[in-house]
């Protein structure tokens, strides 16, 4: 298990280096481009298989215990260690990352985005996977920062080189926002590590802030929180997200929404909550306020984009929906209760599955119509996907109702638990304030349902297909292979939430109690 987790983290980096080498003669297939794309599918498939084996070998009777740990001294002078491990909080995120990266590699094998050589594309995809997996596996503050920053360069190039219209400004906006946030976050991490005398996240979590004064905790939470909030993204630090999603290639949008946004919220749970609880309590009401504003703002922005005549872009609308959905995650974290934090972690996974599927579907619609503009898609009689490509239309409607939180699907539980957490926040937090936040969040769920149903009506419904007009290509075999796992897991998590909550709850209880099981 120890070797397996280390392999999962390092394996994609080795695969990225191998992708840049010439393919062996017997493995070239029809062309070198095909060989390197097949290499990407193989490496990500092996990493996914290793992640599944790790999950199966995980001691599910002790999900609060850090397992598969590696602890090697790296920089003795600063007590920086190569410390890896996984528990019930990080394990689902590791598996989600491995799954989405494999599905993106598989999709790209058949539908490579337009741009330069696939060799660089596959290498960047694997470096991105390595950085994301490392973020969820490392247990040292400086290593966390390095992993957190590793994903920026590959995502920048994926947007700038393989993206659509406006890709370069969008890529620059993405990297400048996240880099500026990360600089502030680094200062907070250094403050915590130097004041406490260690960068070890487990030791700091067990200490539970007792070695840090209130003023140090407040400054640390503010600095670290800004960097994490940019990546989440929290309103009003979200403005890089819609441009990045609109310009990114389909697989770039899937990974950006599915796993990169989770790095910010994971940092709040893994670092801020247990290491600086008193400082977090000072800022929790403000975090909750920004979160619910983001929920309403994201929904209103989506309603504006979905309105006829607004020239709204389907990918941009899904990007704004992420601002709202991640607002529920932040609200759950801000309650500082087991119910709210479990809801936040559940909503993280649900958002990764559902929004990953939505971006896959938006990319498929754009490929078929040549545009993602909602007015063009709707046209005079509606795009009528139900009549022209019924399976594609059905999947888009399924993803939409899952995203709006229909009971029985994954999107329901996380948002509900976040609102329940706000109903009864942690001791020391103002209950009237959080009841107000809960009410505003409840309004956001209604607005979410409104804009998603408008999108389904405009894109999927409409008049009958005119005589003589060709049907669109419906779901292809490779698309079916890439999307089916997301559909199945969305249903499974909705019908059987105990699978995920059984992992996260003991770990969250221990985390919030200062390391006590």
XYZ file of C-alpha atoms in Angstrom:
517
model
C 0.000 0.000 0.000
C 2.858 2.358 0.824
C 4.521 1.650 -2.510
C 1.182 1.847 -4.325
C 0.401 5.407 -3.196
C 3.910 6.570 -4.076
C 3.545 4.941 -7.501
C 0.171 6.647 -8.061
C 1.751 10.044 -7.376
C 5.015 9.559 -9.300
C 3.766 7.284 -12.107
C 2.182 10.037 -14.248
C 5.406 12.077 -14.101
C 7.414 9.095 -15.393
C 4.754 8.596 -18.058
C 5.027 12.255 -19.074
C 8.788 11.925 -19.571
C 8.281 8.729 -21.600
C 5.672 10.461 -23.784
C 8.338 12.874 -25.027
C 10.603 10.040 -26.175
C 10.310 8.418 -29.624
C 7.903 5.466 -29.671
C 9.543 2.025 -29.955
C 9.217 0.678 -33.532
C 6.822 -2.102 -32.582
C 4.425 0.257 -30.781
C 4.036 3.036 -33.346
C 0.845 1.623 -34.836
C -0.462 3.688 -37.735
C 1.482 6.806 -36.773
C 3.640 8.316 -33.984
C 0.666 10.542 -33.018
C -1.534 7.512 -32.474
C 1.240 5.841 -30.477
C 1.608 8.753 -28.026
C -2.157 9.059 -27.550
C -2.305 5.330 -26.845
C 0.549 5.833 -24.380
C -1.558 8.428 -22.544
C -4.497 6.027 -22.304
C -2.217 3.246 -21.054
C -0.475 5.304 -18.361
C -3.668 6.885 -17.034
C -5.343 3.456 -17.139
C -2.559 1.934 -15.052
C -2.813 4.801 -12.533
C -6.597 4.343 -12.332
C -6.153 0.595 -11.759
C -3.619 1.333 -9.002
C -6.029 3.830 -7.399
C -8.817 1.243 -7.440
C -6.497 -1.348 -5.846
C -5.547 1.258 -3.227
C -9.239 1.870 -2.503
C -9.955 -1.860 -2.260
C -6.970 -2.409 0.046
C -7.881 0.587 2.212
C -8.885 -0.364 5.760
C -12.510 0.770 5.648
C -12.914 0.003 9.366
C -10.447 2.808 10.158
C -11.023 5.552 7.560
C -9.874 8.223 10.011
C -6.410 6.633 10.179
C -3.794 7.879 7.714
C -2.868 4.837 5.612
C -0.288 3.898 2.957
C 2.085 6.420 4.487
C 5.590 7.297 3.330
C 7.721 9.597 5.512
C 11.238 10.421 4.301
C 13.372 13.404 5.330
C 13.961 15.722 2.347
C 15.286 19.064 3.656
C 16.437 18.421 7.258
C 17.325 22.070 7.952
C 13.670 23.081 7.469
C 12.240 19.745 8.630
C 10.590 19.348 5.231
C 9.683 15.720 4.591
C 8.378 13.668 1.675
C 5.316 12.655 3.642
C 2.472 10.908 1.820
C -0.692 9.265 3.080
C -4.410 8.894 2.478
C -7.512 8.720 4.657
C -11.262 8.855 4.122
C -11.075 12.516 3.090
C -8.427 12.252 0.383
C -9.065 8.728 -0.962
C -12.265 9.614 -2.921
C -10.486 12.611 -4.482
C -7.537 10.456 -5.531
C -9.853 7.956 -7.245
C -11.906 10.762 -8.860
C -8.741 12.374 -10.257
C -7.439 9.089 -11.663
C -10.845 8.300 -13.202
C -11.413 11.681 -14.870
C -7.863 11.822 -16.237
C -8.226 8.345 -17.748
C -11.581 9.243 -19.320
C -10.047 12.437 -20.756
C -7.114 10.487 -22.205
C -9.523 7.929 -23.694
C -11.716 10.660 -25.182
C -8.658 12.449 -26.619
C -7.456 9.251 -28.304
C -10.529 9.385 -30.531
C -11.164 13.146 -30.477
C -7.849 14.950 -30.159
C -8.367 18.732 -29.822
C -7.002 20.857 -32.631
C -3.528 22.171 -31.923
C 0.150 21.224 -31.917
C 1.629 17.732 -31.650
C -0.178 15.212 -29.411
C 3.180 14.430 -27.805
C 3.204 17.661 -25.804
C -0.531 17.344 -25.109
C -0.169 13.899 -23.518
C 2.898 14.943 -21.507
C 1.070 18.004 -20.123
C -1.998 15.927 -19.293
C 0.154 13.508 -17.277
C 2.034 16.288 -15.466
C -1.343 17.781 -14.587
C -2.462 14.428 -13.180
C 0.740 14.097 -11.159
C 0.319 17.535 -9.566
C -3.329 16.960 -8.728
C -2.775 13.509 -7.213
C 0.180 14.816 -5.208
C -1.961 17.665 -3.807
C -4.392 15.130 -2.344
C -1.660 12.771 -1.067
C 1.069 14.946 0.497
C 1.129 15.681 4.230
C 3.743 18.452 4.335
C 2.774 22.111 3.906
C 5.627 22.993 1.529
C 5.093 19.859 -0.548
C 1.395 20.757 -0.686
C 2.323 24.156 -2.082
C 4.659 22.658 -4.679
C 2.002 20.176 -5.798
C -0.633 22.918 -5.788
C 1.518 24.990 -8.147
C 2.559 22.091 -10.398
C -0.831 22.060 -12.125
C -0.668 25.704 -13.256
C 1.826 25.373 -16.111
C 0.263 22.331 -17.824
C -3.239 23.814 -17.568
C -1.960 27.132 -18.940
C -0.544 25.424 -22.024
C -3.588 23.175 -22.489
C -5.743 26.306 -22.693
C -3.288 28.484 -24.633
C -2.254 25.896 -27.247
C -5.284 23.613 -27.647
C -8.109 25.967 -26.683
C -10.630 27.827 -28.832
C -11.266 31.505 -29.504
C -9.752 33.854 -26.926
C -7.529 31.109 -25.550
C -4.387 33.181 -24.914
C -6.025 35.970 -22.850
C -7.997 33.325 -20.941
C -4.832 31.335 -20.217
C -2.992 34.435 -19.000
C -5.919 35.412 -16.790
C -5.997 31.906 -15.312
C -2.312 31.795 -14.445
C -2.031 35.377 -13.163
C -5.007 35.049 -10.820
C -3.893 31.700 -9.437
C -0.225 32.702 -9.126
C -1.042 35.889 -7.214
C -3.303 33.913 -4.884
C -0.614 31.298 -4.406
C 2.024 33.854 -3.413
C -0.202 35.049 -0.580
C -0.956 31.441 0.374
C 2.769 30.606 0.559
C 3.303 33.406 3.069
C 0.544 31.952 5.242
C 1.966 28.420 5.029
C 5.447 29.672 5.962
C 4.008 31.631 8.894
C 2.296 28.521 10.254
C 5.307 26.260 9.732
C 7.860 28.627 11.240
C 5.695 29.584 14.218
C 4.779 25.970 14.998
C 8.275 24.613 14.287
C 7.079 22.007 11.795
C 5.499 21.777 8.348
C 4.052 18.337 9.044
C 0.295 18.539 8.470
C -0.526 15.607 10.761
C 1.427 17.063 13.686
C -0.130 20.477 13.120
C -3.631 18.999 12.911
C -3.099 17.040 16.130
C -1.870 20.207 17.863
C -5.139 21.804 16.645
C -3.807 25.363 16.787
C -2.641 25.195 20.394
C 0.888 26.167 19.377
C -0.284 29.226 17.447
C -1.577 32.469 18.939
C -4.940 33.815 17.818
C -3.324 36.652 15.859
C -1.063 34.213 13.994
C -4.051 31.988 13.203
C -6.096 34.935 11.922
C -3.298 36.125 9.626
C -2.592 32.560 8.461
C -6.251 31.808 7.677
C -6.575 35.074 5.750
C -3.426 34.460 3.690
C -3.954 30.745 3.049
C -7.675 31.269 2.502
C -7.139 33.840 -0.262
C -4.972 31.426 -2.257
C -7.417 28.568 -1.773
C -10.437 30.778 -2.536
C -8.991 31.813 -5.909
C -8.578 28.172 -6.930
C -12.010 27.119 -5.576
C -13.216 29.680 -7.043
C -15.060 31.831 -4.499
C -16.996 34.941 -5.444
C -15.603 37.608 -6.096
C -12.283 35.891 -6.945
C -13.912 33.772 -9.651
C -13.647 35.963 -12.746
C -10.832 33.903 -14.318
C -13.026 30.784 -14.416
C -15.646 31.530 -17.134
C -13.006 32.701 -19.626
C -10.788 29.680 -18.920
C -13.655 27.212 -19.360
C -15.009 28.875 -22.485
C -11.603 28.824 -24.201
C -10.318 25.472 -22.907
C -10.573 22.269 -24.962
C -13.212 19.808 -23.766
C -10.822 17.677 -21.707
C -9.258 20.819 -20.215
C -12.676 21.979 -19.008
C -13.458 18.524 -17.601
C -10.245 18.423 -15.553
C -10.444 22.064 -14.512
C -13.975 21.644 -13.147
C -13.679 18.015 -12.088
C -10.471 18.070 -10.055
C -8.587 21.382 -10.065
C -11.344 23.324 -8.300
C -11.374 20.628 -5.603
C -7.800 21.448 -4.658
C -8.955 24.727 -3.102
C -11.767 23.273 -1.011
C -9.590 20.304 -0.018
C -7.016 22.778 1.310
C -9.661 24.417 3.507
C -10.587 21.031 5.000
C -7.104 19.534 5.300
C -5.146 22.629 6.373
C -7.247 25.575 7.544
C -9.911 23.791 9.640
C -7.641 21.574 11.783
C -4.475 23.712 11.923
C -5.980 27.138 12.700
C -9.475 26.478 14.113
C -9.698 29.710 16.131
C -8.689 31.811 13.144
C -11.157 29.897 10.986
C -13.929 30.643 13.462
C -13.229 34.371 13.086
C -13.573 34.201 9.311
C -16.262 31.492 9.044
C -19.241 33.921 8.873
C -17.518 35.928 6.138
C -16.658 32.766 4.208
C -20.289 31.640 4.460
C -21.513 35.050 3.298
C -19.240 35.031 0.246
C -20.309 31.429 -0.410
C -24.055 32.130 -0.536
C -23.515 35.301 -2.577
C -21.614 33.089 -5.011
C -24.521 30.616 -5.100
C -27.036 33.325 -6.017
C -24.653 35.228 -8.289
C -23.707 32.108 -10.246
C -27.357 31.178 -10.705
C -28.378 34.681 -11.818
C -25.461 34.793 -14.264
C -26.608 31.457 -15.709
C -30.201 32.696 -16.013
C -28.935 35.756 -17.889
C -26.889 33.589 -20.267
C -29.796 31.203 -20.836
C -32.203 34.014 -21.761
C -33.094 34.161 -25.485
C -31.147 36.836 -27.319
C -28.316 36.982 -24.782
C -25.809 35.120 -26.999
C -24.922 32.949 -24.023
C -22.326 30.211 -24.456
C -23.204 26.748 -23.093
C -19.683 26.154 -21.742
C -19.641 29.591 -20.117
C -22.989 28.868 -18.487
C -21.684 25.593 -17.020
C -18.628 27.489 -15.748
C -20.819 29.990 -13.897
C -22.829 27.090 -12.494
C -19.594 25.856 -10.902
C -19.309 29.133 -8.985
C -22.708 28.409 -7.471
C -22.067 24.730 -6.750
C -18.710 25.422 -5.134
C -20.487 28.036 -3.026
C -22.404 25.189 -1.355
C -19.085 23.429 -0.688
C -17.677 26.550 0.989
C -20.872 27.037 3.003
C -20.563 23.487 4.365
C -16.925 24.098 5.340
C -17.804 27.434 6.985
C -20.272 25.746 9.363
C -17.305 23.940 10.983
C -19.623 21.014 11.810
C -19.295 17.339 10.846
C -22.594 17.565 8.942
C -21.518 20.611 6.934
C -17.982 19.398 6.200
C -19.232 15.963 5.151
C -21.711 17.700 2.872
C -18.901 19.790 1.402
C -16.779 16.710 0.684
C -19.762 14.884 -0.831
C -20.635 17.908 -2.978
C -17.005 18.029 -4.138
C -17.192 14.522 -5.545
C -20.696 15.004 -6.950
C -19.639 18.209 -8.711
C -16.621 16.460 -10.211
C -18.780 13.683 -11.647
C -21.717 15.789 -12.861
C -19.892 18.862 -14.149
C -17.260 16.659 -15.783
C -20.119 14.957 -17.643
C -21.710 18.317 -18.512
C -18.486 19.608 -20.072
C -18.059 16.392 -22.049
C -21.613 16.835 -23.362
C -21.141 20.554 -24.087
C -18.022 19.691 -26.096
C -19.953 17.026 -28.029
C -22.765 19.485 -28.843
C -20.213 22.081 -29.975
C -18.475 19.522 -32.204
C -21.762 18.634 -33.893
C -23.145 22.149 -34.325
C -19.845 24.004 -34.685
C -20.818 26.369 -31.862
C -21.862 26.414 -28.201
C -23.892 29.627 -28.576
C -27.290 28.959 -27.002
C -29.214 31.208 -29.400
C -27.687 29.432 -32.381
C -28.329 26.030 -30.826
C -31.953 26.863 -30.092
C -32.621 28.513 -33.472
C -36.197 28.976 -34.630
C -37.539 25.568 -33.619
C -35.045 24.519 -30.986
C -32.018 22.317 -31.438
C -34.399 19.482 -30.555
C -31.680 17.076 -29.528
C -34.395 14.664 -28.443
C -35.405 14.334 -32.092
C -32.057 14.753 -33.822
C -29.717 12.931 -31.403
C -31.951 11.387 -28.727
C -29.236 9.684 -26.674
C -27.168 12.871 -26.532
C -30.251 14.886 -25.605
C -31.208 12.374 -22.934
C -27.728 12.466 -21.389
C -27.716 16.283 -21.367
C -31.095 16.307 -19.610
C -29.858 13.689 -17.111
C -26.738 15.731 -16.292
C -28.847 18.877 -15.909
C -31.300 17.340 -13.436
C -28.390 15.772 -11.540
C -26.736 19.194 -11.346
C -29.889 20.867 -10.011
C -29.916 18.411 -7.105
C -32.689 15.957 -7.962
C -33.149 13.506 -5.042
C -31.758 10.101 -5.925
C -28.766 11.540 -7.791
C -25.375 12.611 -6.435
C -25.988 16.369 -6.566
C -28.707 16.208 -3.895
C -26.842 15.005 -0.820
C -23.956 17.450 -0.665
C -26.096 20.561 -0.995
C -28.672 19.255 1.477
C -26.035 18.418 4.105
C -24.357 21.820 3.624
C -27.705 23.521 4.296
C -28.326 21.248 7.305
C -24.908 22.238 8.649
C -25.835 25.918 8.306
C -29.060 25.227 10.245
C -26.990 24.312 13.319
C -23.426 25.696 12.989
C -20.546 25.036 15.367
C -20.476 26.533 18.845
C -19.301 30.138 18.792
C -20.820 30.909 15.393
C -23.927 33.078 15.087
C -26.926 30.822 14.451
C -29.184 33.657 13.171
C -26.517 34.600 10.618
C -26.148 31.026 9.423
C -29.930 30.563 9.266
C -29.955 33.565 6.946
C -27.191 31.988 4.866
C -29.173 28.741 4.755
C -32.248 30.588 3.464
C -30.221 32.346 0.773
C -28.648 29.021 -0.209
C -32.120 27.482 -0.430
C -33.125 30.281 -2.818
C -30.034 29.430 -4.857
C -31.244 25.849 -5.320
C -34.477 27.182 -6.865
C -32.553 29.479 -9.201
C -30.291 26.576 -10.151
C -33.299 24.485 -11.127
C -34.683 27.406 -13.141
C -31.671 27.989 -15.380
C -30.937 24.316 -15.957
C -34.521 23.593 -16.982
C -34.407 26.583 -19.352
C -31.246 25.153 -20.943
C -32.838 21.719 -21.358
C -35.966 23.243 -22.889
C -34.016 25.377 -25.344
C -31.328 22.879 -26.388
C -33.140 19.558 -26.176
C -36.728 20.406 -27.081
C -38.305 22.158 -30.039
C -40.333 21.486 -33.136
C -40.067 18.291 -35.178
C -37.039 17.793 -37.393
C -37.767 19.417 -40.782
C -38.233 16.984 -43.667
C -34.995 16.298 -45.475
C -32.795 17.640 -42.649
C -30.111 15.152 -41.666
C -30.020 13.703 -38.174
C -27.057 14.583 -36.035
C -24.525 11.930 -35.149
C -25.741 10.489 -31.873
C -23.506 9.233 -29.059
C -20.496 7.446 -30.534
C -18.861 4.358 -29.057
C -15.884 6.206 -27.563
C -18.207 8.842 -26.078
C -20.346 6.113 -24.541
C -17.208 4.568 -22.991
C -16.020 7.909 -21.588
C -19.378 9.024 -20.185
C -20.947 5.821 -18.847
C -18.775 5.652 -15.670
C -19.785 9.211 -14.752
C -23.476 8.449 -15.243
C -23.237 5.209 -13.238
C -21.352 6.827 -10.346
C -23.777 9.771 -10.262
C -26.649 7.331 -9.793
C -24.724 5.132 -7.337
C -23.701 8.072 -5.126
C -27.260 9.374 -5.174
C -28.883 6.081 -4.229
C -26.165 4.856 -1.853
C -24.552 7.930 -0.222
C -23.356 5.848 2.735
C -20.500 4.512 0.594
C -18.889 7.950 0.495
C -20.129 9.294 3.829
C -18.885 6.148 5.576
C -15.384 7.071 4.410
C -15.455 10.790 5.125
C -17.403 11.010 8.406
C -14.912 9.295 10.792
C -12.045 11.265 9.233
C -13.971 14.541 9.548
C -14.908 13.784 13.175
C -11.247 13.197 13.990
C -10.124 16.270 12.077
C -12.567 18.601 13.852
C -11.787 17.157 17.290
C -8.083 17.885 17.088
C -6.807 14.466 16.071
C -8.899 12.477 18.539
C -10.624 9.504 16.879
